[in-house]
Short mmCIF file of C-alpha atoms in Angstrom, two decimals:
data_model
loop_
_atom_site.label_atom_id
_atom_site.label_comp_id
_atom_site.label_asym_id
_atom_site.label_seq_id
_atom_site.Cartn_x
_atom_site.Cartn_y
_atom_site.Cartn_z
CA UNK A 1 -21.97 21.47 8.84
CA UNK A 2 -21.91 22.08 12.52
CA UNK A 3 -23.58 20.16 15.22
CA UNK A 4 -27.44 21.42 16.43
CA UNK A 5 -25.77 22.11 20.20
CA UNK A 6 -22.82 24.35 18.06
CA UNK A 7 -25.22 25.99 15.89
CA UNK A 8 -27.89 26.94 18.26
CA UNK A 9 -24.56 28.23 20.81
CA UNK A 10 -23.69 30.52 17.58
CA UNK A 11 -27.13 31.55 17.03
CA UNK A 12 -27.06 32.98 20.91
CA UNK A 13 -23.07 34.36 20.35
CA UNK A 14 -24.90 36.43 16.98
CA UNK A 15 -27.43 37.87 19.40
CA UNK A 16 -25.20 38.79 21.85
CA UNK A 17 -22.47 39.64 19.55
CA UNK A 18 -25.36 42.41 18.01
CA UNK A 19 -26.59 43.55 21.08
CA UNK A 20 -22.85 45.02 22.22
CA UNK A 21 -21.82 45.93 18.52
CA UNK A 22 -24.60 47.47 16.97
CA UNK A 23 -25.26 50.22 19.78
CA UNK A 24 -21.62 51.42 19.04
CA UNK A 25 -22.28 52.02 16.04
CA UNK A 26 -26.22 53.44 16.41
CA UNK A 27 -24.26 56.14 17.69
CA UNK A 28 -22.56 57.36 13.75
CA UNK A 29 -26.27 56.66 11.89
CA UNK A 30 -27.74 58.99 15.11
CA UNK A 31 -25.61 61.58 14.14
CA UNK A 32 -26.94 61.70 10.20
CA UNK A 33 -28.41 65.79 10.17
CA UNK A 34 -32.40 65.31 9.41
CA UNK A 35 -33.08 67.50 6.16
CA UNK A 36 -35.40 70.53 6.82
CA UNK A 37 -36.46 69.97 3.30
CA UNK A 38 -37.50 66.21 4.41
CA UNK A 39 -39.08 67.87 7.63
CA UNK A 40 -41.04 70.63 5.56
CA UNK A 41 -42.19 67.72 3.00
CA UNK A 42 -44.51 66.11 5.82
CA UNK A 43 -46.01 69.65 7.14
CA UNK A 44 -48.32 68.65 9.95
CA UNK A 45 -47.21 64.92 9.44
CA UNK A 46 -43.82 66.17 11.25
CA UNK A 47 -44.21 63.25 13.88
CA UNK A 48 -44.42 60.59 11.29
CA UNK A 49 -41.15 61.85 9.64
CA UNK A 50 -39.25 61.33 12.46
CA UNK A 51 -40.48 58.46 13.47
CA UNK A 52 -39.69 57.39 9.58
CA UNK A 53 -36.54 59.11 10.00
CA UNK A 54 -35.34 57.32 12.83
CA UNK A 55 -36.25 54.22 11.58
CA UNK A 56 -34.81 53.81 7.71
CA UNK A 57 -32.33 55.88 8.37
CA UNK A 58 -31.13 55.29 12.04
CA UNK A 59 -32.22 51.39 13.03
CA UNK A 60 -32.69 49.28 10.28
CA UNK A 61 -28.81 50.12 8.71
CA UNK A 62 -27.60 48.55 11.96
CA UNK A 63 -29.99 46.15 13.80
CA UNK A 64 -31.79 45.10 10.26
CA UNK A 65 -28.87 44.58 8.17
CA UNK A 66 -25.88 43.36 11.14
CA UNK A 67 -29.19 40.94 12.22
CA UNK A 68 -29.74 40.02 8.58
CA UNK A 69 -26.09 39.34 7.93
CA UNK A 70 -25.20 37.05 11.42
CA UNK A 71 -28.20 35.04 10.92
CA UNK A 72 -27.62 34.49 7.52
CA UNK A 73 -23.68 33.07 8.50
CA UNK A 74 -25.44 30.84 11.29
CA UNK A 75 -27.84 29.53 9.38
CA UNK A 76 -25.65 28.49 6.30
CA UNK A 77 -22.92 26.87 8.97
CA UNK A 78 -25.50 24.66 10.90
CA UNK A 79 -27.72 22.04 10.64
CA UNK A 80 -30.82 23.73 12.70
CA UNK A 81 -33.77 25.23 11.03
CA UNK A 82 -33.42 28.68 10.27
CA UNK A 83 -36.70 29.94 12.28
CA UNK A 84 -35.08 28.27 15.08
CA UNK A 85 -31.93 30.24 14.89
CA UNK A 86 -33.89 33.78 14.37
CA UNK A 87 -35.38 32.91 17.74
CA UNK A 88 -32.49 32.46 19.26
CA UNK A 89 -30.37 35.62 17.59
CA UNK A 90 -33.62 38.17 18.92
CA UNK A 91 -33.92 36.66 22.21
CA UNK A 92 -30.26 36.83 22.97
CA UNK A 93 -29.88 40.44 21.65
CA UNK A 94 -33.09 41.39 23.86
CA UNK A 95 -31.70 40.10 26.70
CA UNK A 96 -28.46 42.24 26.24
CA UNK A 97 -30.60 44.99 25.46
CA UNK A 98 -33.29 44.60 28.80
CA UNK A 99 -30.68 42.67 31.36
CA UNK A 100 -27.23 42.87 31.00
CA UNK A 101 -27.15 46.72 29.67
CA UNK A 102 -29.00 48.01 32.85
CA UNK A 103 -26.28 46.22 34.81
CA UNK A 104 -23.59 47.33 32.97
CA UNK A 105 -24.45 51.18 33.88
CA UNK A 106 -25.35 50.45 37.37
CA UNK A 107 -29.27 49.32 37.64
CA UNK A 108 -31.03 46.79 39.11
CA UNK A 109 -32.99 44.53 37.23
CA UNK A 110 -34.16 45.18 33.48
CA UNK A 111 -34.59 48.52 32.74
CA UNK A 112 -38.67 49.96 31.98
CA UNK A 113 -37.64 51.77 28.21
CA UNK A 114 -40.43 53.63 26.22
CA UNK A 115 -42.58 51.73 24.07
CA UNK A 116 -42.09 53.49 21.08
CA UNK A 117 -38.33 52.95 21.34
CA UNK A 118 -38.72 49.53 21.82
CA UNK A 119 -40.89 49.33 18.56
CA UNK A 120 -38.54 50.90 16.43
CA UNK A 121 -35.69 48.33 18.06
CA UNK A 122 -37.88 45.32 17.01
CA UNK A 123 -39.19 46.97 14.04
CA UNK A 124 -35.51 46.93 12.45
CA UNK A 125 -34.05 43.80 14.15
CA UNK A 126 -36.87 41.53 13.68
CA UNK A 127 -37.60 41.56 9.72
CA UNK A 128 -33.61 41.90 9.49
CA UNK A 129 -33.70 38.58 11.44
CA UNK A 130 -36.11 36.59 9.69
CA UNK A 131 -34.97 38.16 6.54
CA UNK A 132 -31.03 36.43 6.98
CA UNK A 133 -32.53 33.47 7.92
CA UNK A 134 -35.32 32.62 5.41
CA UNK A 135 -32.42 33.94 2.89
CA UNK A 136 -29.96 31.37 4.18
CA UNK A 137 -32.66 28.83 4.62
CA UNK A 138 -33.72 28.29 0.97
CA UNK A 139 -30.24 26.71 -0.23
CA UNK A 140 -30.28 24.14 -2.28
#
């Protein structure tokens, strides 16, 4: 078992880690063709399937399961109580997400993004989160 200082430095190098790896990837689940057949099955509830849509389909494959998967590997190699780690692995993959991105492309400061976008970020990462960790957390 690794030392709280080690594990709670991993838990930050997950975040991070997902914030630069998963939008890579976003990119390959983005370009999954949406189904007229899907579209035609939600009639005036169009809206709603592509919110779905972008959700099951686009977000949670990445930032639920990569999330699900690095917390789960921290947890299991430290000592520090899994809620503790989740923390730490969302807050570290926001701030890639809000601070360092914007920077990265040439902005000042964090970047204003649209609500609803930012829902359907925390909407996948979050319960992916919490998910790897309360999984890892239970061991015997």
């Amino acid at each position: 078992m690794l030392s709280t200082r080690v594990t709670h430095a991993l838990a930050i190098v997950a975040g991070l880690g997902i914030g630069f790896v998963a939008p890579t990837i976003l990119g390959y689940t983005s370009a999954i063709p949406l189904s007229g057949t899907y579209m035609n099955w939600f009639g005036e509830w169009w809206k709603l399937g592509l919110i779905l849509w972008e959700w099951l389909v686009v977000r949670v494959p990445i930032y639920g399961i990569l999330g699900a998967l690095a917390t789960w590997a921290v947890v299991r190699t430290g000592q520090v109580h899994w809620g503790i780690v989740c923390v730490l692995v969302i807050l570290a993959e926001l701030a890639v997400l809000l601070w360092i991105y914007p920077r990265l492309i040439g902005l000042e400061g964090a970047t204003p993004i649209l609500h609803e976008w930012l829902a359907l970020h925390l909407a996948a990462l979050i319960p992916g989160v919490l998910l790897g960790g309360w999984l890892a957390g239970r061991r015997a």
